[in-house]
Short mmCIF file of C-alpha atoms in Angstrom, two decimals:
data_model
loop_
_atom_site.label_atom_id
_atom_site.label_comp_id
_atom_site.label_asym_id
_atom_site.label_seq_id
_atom_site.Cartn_x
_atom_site.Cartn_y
_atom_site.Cartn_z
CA UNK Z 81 46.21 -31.58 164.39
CA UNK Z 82 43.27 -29.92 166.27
CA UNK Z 83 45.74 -27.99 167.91
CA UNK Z 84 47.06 -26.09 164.62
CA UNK Z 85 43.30 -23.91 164.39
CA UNK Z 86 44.85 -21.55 166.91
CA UNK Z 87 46.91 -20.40 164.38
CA UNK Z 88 44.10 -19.67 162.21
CA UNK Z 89 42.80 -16.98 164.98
CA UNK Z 90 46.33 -15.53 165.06
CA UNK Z 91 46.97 -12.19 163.40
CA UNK Z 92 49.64 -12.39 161.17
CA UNK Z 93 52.06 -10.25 163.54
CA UNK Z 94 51.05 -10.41 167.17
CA UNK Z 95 53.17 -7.52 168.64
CA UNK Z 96 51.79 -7.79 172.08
CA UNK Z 97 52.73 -11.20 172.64
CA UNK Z 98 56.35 -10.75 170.82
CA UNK Z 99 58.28 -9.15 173.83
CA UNK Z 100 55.71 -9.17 176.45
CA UNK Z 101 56.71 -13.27 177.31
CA UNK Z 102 58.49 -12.89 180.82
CA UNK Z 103 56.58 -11.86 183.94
CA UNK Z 104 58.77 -13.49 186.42
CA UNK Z 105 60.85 -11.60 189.01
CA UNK Z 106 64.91 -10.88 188.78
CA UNK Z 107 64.92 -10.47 192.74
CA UNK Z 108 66.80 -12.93 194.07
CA UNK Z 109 69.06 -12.89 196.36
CA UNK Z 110 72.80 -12.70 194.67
CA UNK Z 111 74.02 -16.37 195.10
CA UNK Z 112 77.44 -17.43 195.53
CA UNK Z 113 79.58 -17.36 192.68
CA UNK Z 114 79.48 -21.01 190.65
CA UNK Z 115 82.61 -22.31 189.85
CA UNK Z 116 83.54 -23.11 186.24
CA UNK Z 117 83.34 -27.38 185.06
CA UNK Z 118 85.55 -28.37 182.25
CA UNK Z 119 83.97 -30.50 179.81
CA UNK Z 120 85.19 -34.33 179.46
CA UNK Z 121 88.78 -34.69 178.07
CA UNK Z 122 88.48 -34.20 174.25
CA UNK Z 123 85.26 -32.51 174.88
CA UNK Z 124 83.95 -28.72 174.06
CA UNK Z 125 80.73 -27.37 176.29
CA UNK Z 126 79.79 -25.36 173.36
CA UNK Z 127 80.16 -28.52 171.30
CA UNK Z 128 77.93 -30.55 173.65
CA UNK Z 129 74.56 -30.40 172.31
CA UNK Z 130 71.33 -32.40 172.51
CA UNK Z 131 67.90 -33.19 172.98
CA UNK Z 132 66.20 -32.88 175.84
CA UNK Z 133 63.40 -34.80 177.16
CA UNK Z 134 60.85 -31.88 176.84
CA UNK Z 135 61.56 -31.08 173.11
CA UNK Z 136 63.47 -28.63 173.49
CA UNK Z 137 67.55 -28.46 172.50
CA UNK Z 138 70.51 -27.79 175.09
CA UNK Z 139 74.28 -26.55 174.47
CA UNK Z 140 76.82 -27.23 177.09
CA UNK Z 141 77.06 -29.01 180.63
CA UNK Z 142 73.63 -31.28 181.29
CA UNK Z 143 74.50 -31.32 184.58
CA UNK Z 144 74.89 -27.53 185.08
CA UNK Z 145 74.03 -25.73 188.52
CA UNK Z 146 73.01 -22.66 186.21
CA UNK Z 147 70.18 -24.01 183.52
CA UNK Z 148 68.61 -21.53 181.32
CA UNK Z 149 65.66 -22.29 178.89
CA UNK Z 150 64.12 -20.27 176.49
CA UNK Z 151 61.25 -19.68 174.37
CA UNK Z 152 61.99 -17.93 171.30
CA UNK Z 153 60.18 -17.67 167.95
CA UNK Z 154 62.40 -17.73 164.73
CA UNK Z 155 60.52 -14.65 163.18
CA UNK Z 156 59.93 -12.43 166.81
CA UNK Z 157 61.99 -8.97 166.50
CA UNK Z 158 62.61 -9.28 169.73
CA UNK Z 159 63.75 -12.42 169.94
CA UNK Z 160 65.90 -11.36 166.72
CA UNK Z 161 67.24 -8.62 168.25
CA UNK Z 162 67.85 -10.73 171.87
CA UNK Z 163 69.59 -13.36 169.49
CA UNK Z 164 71.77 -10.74 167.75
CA UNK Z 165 73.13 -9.54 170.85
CA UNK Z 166 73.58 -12.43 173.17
CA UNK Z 167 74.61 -15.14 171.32
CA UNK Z 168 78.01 -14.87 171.13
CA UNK Z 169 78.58 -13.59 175.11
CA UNK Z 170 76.75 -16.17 176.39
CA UNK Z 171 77.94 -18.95 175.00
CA UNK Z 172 81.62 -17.76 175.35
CA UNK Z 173 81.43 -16.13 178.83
CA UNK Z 174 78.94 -18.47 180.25
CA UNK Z 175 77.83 -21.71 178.35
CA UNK Z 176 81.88 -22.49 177.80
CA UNK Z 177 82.62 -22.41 181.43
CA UNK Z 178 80.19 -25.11 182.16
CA UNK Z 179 77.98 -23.36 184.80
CA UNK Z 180 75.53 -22.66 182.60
CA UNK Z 181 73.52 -24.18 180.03
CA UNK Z 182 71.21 -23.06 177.73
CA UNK Z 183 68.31 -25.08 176.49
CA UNK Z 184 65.76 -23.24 173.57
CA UNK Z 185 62.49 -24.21 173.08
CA UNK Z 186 60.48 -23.42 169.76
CA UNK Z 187 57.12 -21.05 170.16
CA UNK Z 188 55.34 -20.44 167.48
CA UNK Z 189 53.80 -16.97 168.91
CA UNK Z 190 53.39 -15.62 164.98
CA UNK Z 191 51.34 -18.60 163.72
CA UNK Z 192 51.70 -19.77 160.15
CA UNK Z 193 55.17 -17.89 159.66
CA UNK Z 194 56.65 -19.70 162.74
CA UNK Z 195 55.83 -23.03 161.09
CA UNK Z 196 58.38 -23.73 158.65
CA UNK Z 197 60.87 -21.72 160.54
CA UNK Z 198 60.91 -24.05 163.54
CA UNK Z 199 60.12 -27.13 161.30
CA UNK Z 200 63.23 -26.18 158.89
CA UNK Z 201 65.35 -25.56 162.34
CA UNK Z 202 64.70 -28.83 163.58
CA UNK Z 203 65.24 -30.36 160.77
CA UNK Z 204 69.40 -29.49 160.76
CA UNK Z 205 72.00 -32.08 161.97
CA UNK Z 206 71.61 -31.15 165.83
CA UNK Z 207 75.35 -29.77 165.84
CA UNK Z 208 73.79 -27.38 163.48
CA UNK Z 209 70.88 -26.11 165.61
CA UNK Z 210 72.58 -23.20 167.27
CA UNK Z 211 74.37 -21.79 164.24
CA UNK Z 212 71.67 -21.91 162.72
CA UNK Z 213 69.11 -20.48 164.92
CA UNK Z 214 72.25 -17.65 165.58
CA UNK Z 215 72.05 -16.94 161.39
CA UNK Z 216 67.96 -16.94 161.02
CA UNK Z 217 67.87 -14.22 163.64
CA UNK Z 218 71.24 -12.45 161.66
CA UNK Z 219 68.99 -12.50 158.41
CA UNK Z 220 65.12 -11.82 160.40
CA UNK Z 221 64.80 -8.41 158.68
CA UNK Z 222 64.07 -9.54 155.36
CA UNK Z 223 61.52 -11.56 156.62
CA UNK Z 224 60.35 -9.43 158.68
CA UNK Z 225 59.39 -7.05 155.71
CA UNK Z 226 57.94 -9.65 154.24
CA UNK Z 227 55.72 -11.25 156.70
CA UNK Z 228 54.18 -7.73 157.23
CA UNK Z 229 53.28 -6.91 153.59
CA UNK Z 230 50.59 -6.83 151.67
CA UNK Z 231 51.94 -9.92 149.88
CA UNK Z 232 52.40 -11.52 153.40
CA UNK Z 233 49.19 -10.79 155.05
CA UNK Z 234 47.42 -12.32 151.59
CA UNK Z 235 48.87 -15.01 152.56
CA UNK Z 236 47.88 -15.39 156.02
CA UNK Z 237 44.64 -15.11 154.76
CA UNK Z 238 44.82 -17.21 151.91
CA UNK Z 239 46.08 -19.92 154.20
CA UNK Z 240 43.56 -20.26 157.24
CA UNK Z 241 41.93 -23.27 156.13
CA UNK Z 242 44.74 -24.91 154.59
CA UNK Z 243 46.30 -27.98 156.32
CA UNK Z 244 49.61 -28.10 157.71
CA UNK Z 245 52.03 -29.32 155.78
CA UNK Z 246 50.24 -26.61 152.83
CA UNK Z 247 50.89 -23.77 155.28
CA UNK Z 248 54.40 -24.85 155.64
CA UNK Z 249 55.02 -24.90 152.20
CA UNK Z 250 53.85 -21.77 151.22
CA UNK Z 251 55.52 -19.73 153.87
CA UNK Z 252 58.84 -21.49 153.30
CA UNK Z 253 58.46 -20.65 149.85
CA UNK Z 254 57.69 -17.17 150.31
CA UNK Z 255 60.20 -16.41 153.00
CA UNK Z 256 62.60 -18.14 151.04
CA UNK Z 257 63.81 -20.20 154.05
CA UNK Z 258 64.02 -23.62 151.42
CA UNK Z 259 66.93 -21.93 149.57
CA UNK Z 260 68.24 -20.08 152.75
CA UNK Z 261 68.82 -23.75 154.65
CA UNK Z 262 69.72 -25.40 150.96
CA UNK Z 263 72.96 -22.64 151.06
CA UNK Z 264 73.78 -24.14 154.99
CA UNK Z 265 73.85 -27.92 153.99
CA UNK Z 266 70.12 -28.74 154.10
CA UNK Z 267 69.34 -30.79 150.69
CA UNK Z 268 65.55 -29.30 149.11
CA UNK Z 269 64.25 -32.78 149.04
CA UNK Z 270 64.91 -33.28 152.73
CA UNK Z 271 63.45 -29.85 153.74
CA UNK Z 272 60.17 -30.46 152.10
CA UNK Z 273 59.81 -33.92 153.61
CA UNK Z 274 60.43 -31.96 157.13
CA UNK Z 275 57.72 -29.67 155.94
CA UNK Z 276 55.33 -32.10 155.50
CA UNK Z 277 56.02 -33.38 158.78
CA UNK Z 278 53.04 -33.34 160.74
CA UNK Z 279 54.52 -35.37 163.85
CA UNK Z 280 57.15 -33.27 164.04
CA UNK Z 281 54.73 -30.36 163.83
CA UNK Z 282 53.11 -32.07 166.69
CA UNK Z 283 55.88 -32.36 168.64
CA UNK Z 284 56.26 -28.23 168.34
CA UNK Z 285 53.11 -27.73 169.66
CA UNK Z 286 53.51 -30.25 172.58
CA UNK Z 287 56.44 -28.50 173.57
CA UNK Z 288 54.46 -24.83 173.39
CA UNK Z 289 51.39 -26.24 175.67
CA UNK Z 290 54.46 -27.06 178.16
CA UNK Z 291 55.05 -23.34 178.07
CA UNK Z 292 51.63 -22.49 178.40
CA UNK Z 293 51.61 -24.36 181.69
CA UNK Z 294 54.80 -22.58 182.73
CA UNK Z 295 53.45 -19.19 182.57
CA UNK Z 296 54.34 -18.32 178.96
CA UNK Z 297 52.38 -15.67 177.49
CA UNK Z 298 54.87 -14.55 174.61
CA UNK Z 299 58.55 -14.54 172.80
CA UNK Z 300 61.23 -14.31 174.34
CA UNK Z 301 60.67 -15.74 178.19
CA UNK Z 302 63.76 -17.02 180.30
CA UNK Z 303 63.46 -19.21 182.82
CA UNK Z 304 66.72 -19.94 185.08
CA UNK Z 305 66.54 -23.20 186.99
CA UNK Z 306 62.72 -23.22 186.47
CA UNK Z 307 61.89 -19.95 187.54
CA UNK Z 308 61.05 -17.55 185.21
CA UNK Z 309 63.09 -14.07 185.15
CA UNK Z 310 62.21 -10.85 183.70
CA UNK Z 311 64.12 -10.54 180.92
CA UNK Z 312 63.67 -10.08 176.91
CA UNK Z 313 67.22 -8.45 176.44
CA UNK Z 314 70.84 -9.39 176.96
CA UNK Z 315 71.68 -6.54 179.87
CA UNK Z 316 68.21 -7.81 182.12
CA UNK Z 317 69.29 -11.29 181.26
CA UNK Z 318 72.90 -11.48 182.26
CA UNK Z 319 72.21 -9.75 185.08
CA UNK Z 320 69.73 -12.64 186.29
CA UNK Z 321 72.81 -14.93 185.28
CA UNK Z 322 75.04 -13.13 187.50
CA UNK Z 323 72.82 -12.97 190.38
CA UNK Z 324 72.66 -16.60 190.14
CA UNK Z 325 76.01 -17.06 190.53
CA UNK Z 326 77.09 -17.52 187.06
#
């Protein structure tokens, strides 16, 4: 868990780094236009959802020509306001067509508040994930107000030196995420043990050094095909999709 001391150097909200994550270039050359793949017989792209070998989880066509990953945090603004917005287009006018699929990848870029967020979202039957993910970001203001209170940044404080599965505790408790998954299906005595979960906390912060390597610097950053694209809203994204081809 050596890792997890970052978090104890992390202001409670770092602003800079939530919003500021892309610094890649939209300036490709248009591409062709893709054509659409229909899913398997019986199938659903927006259906077809799974792990993927670097941690992260995908929705729709593995095998797309148009693959878009992203690092989000569960309690970034921006990535709130990104996830309000874009959801719903591009899964229907993209991620259903089968040229594109979209792959999100947890970053904790807020520390100790991003903890049981990402822990609790992993933690949901995977057909879950996106719903899910879709809903925290429908209900971030709340927590939002929260995080930045008094009560909140007593908190952060009060937590520094406390180990892992502690930190995840409190800030699920105080965020009220253990009764916000309990209402979507989650039973309370299966959220704690995913609180406690120190591998899977691991596993978080595996997946966040792979972004550090990639270039990320913040919440949210796009990267289409493994090149990253400026982009932390919907319009500047969708416009890298469609210069792709999508």
């Amino acid at each position: 868990m050596k890792i997890l001391s970052l978090f104890a150097v992390l202001p409670l909200l770092v602003l800079a780094a939530c919003g500021s994550g892309s610094g890649g270039d939209n300036a490709s050359a248009p591409a062709g236009s893709v054509k659409a793949v229909s899913a398997p017989a019986g199938a659903n792209w927006l259906e077809t959802v799974s792990e993927t070998p670097e941690g992260g989880v995908r929705m729709g066509n593995p095998n797309a020509p148009i693959k878009l990953v992203e690092y989000g945090s569960r309690t970034c603004p921006v990535c709130g306001a990104f996830g309000r917005e874009a959801t719903q287009p591009l899964e229907q006018k993209y991620v259903a067509t089968g040229k594109v699929s979209w792959e999100f990848r947890e970053y904790l870029v807020h520390g100790q508040p991003d903890i049981p967020a990402s822990l609790l979202g992993k933690c949901v039957p995977i057909a879950t994930f996106f719903p899910i993910l879709e809903q925290m970001y429908i209900n971030q203001g709340p927590v939002e107000e929260k995080m930045s209170s008094p009560e909140g940044q007593a908190l952060f404080q009060k937590m520094q030196n406390a180990k892992p599965q502690e930190v995840a505790a409190a800030w699920a408790d105080y965020l009220g995420y253990v009764d916000f998954f309990k209402q979507r299906g989650l039973p309370e005595d299966k959220a704690r043990a995913c609180l406690a979960d120190t591998k899977a906390l691991d596993r978080i912060l595996a997946v966040m050094k792979g972004g550090d390597a990639k270039g990320v610097t913040g919440t949210p950053s796009f990267f289409i095909n493994d090149q990253q694209v400026d982009a932390i809203a919907w319009p500047q994204l969708e416009a890298a999709l469609k210069a792709r081809g999508a």
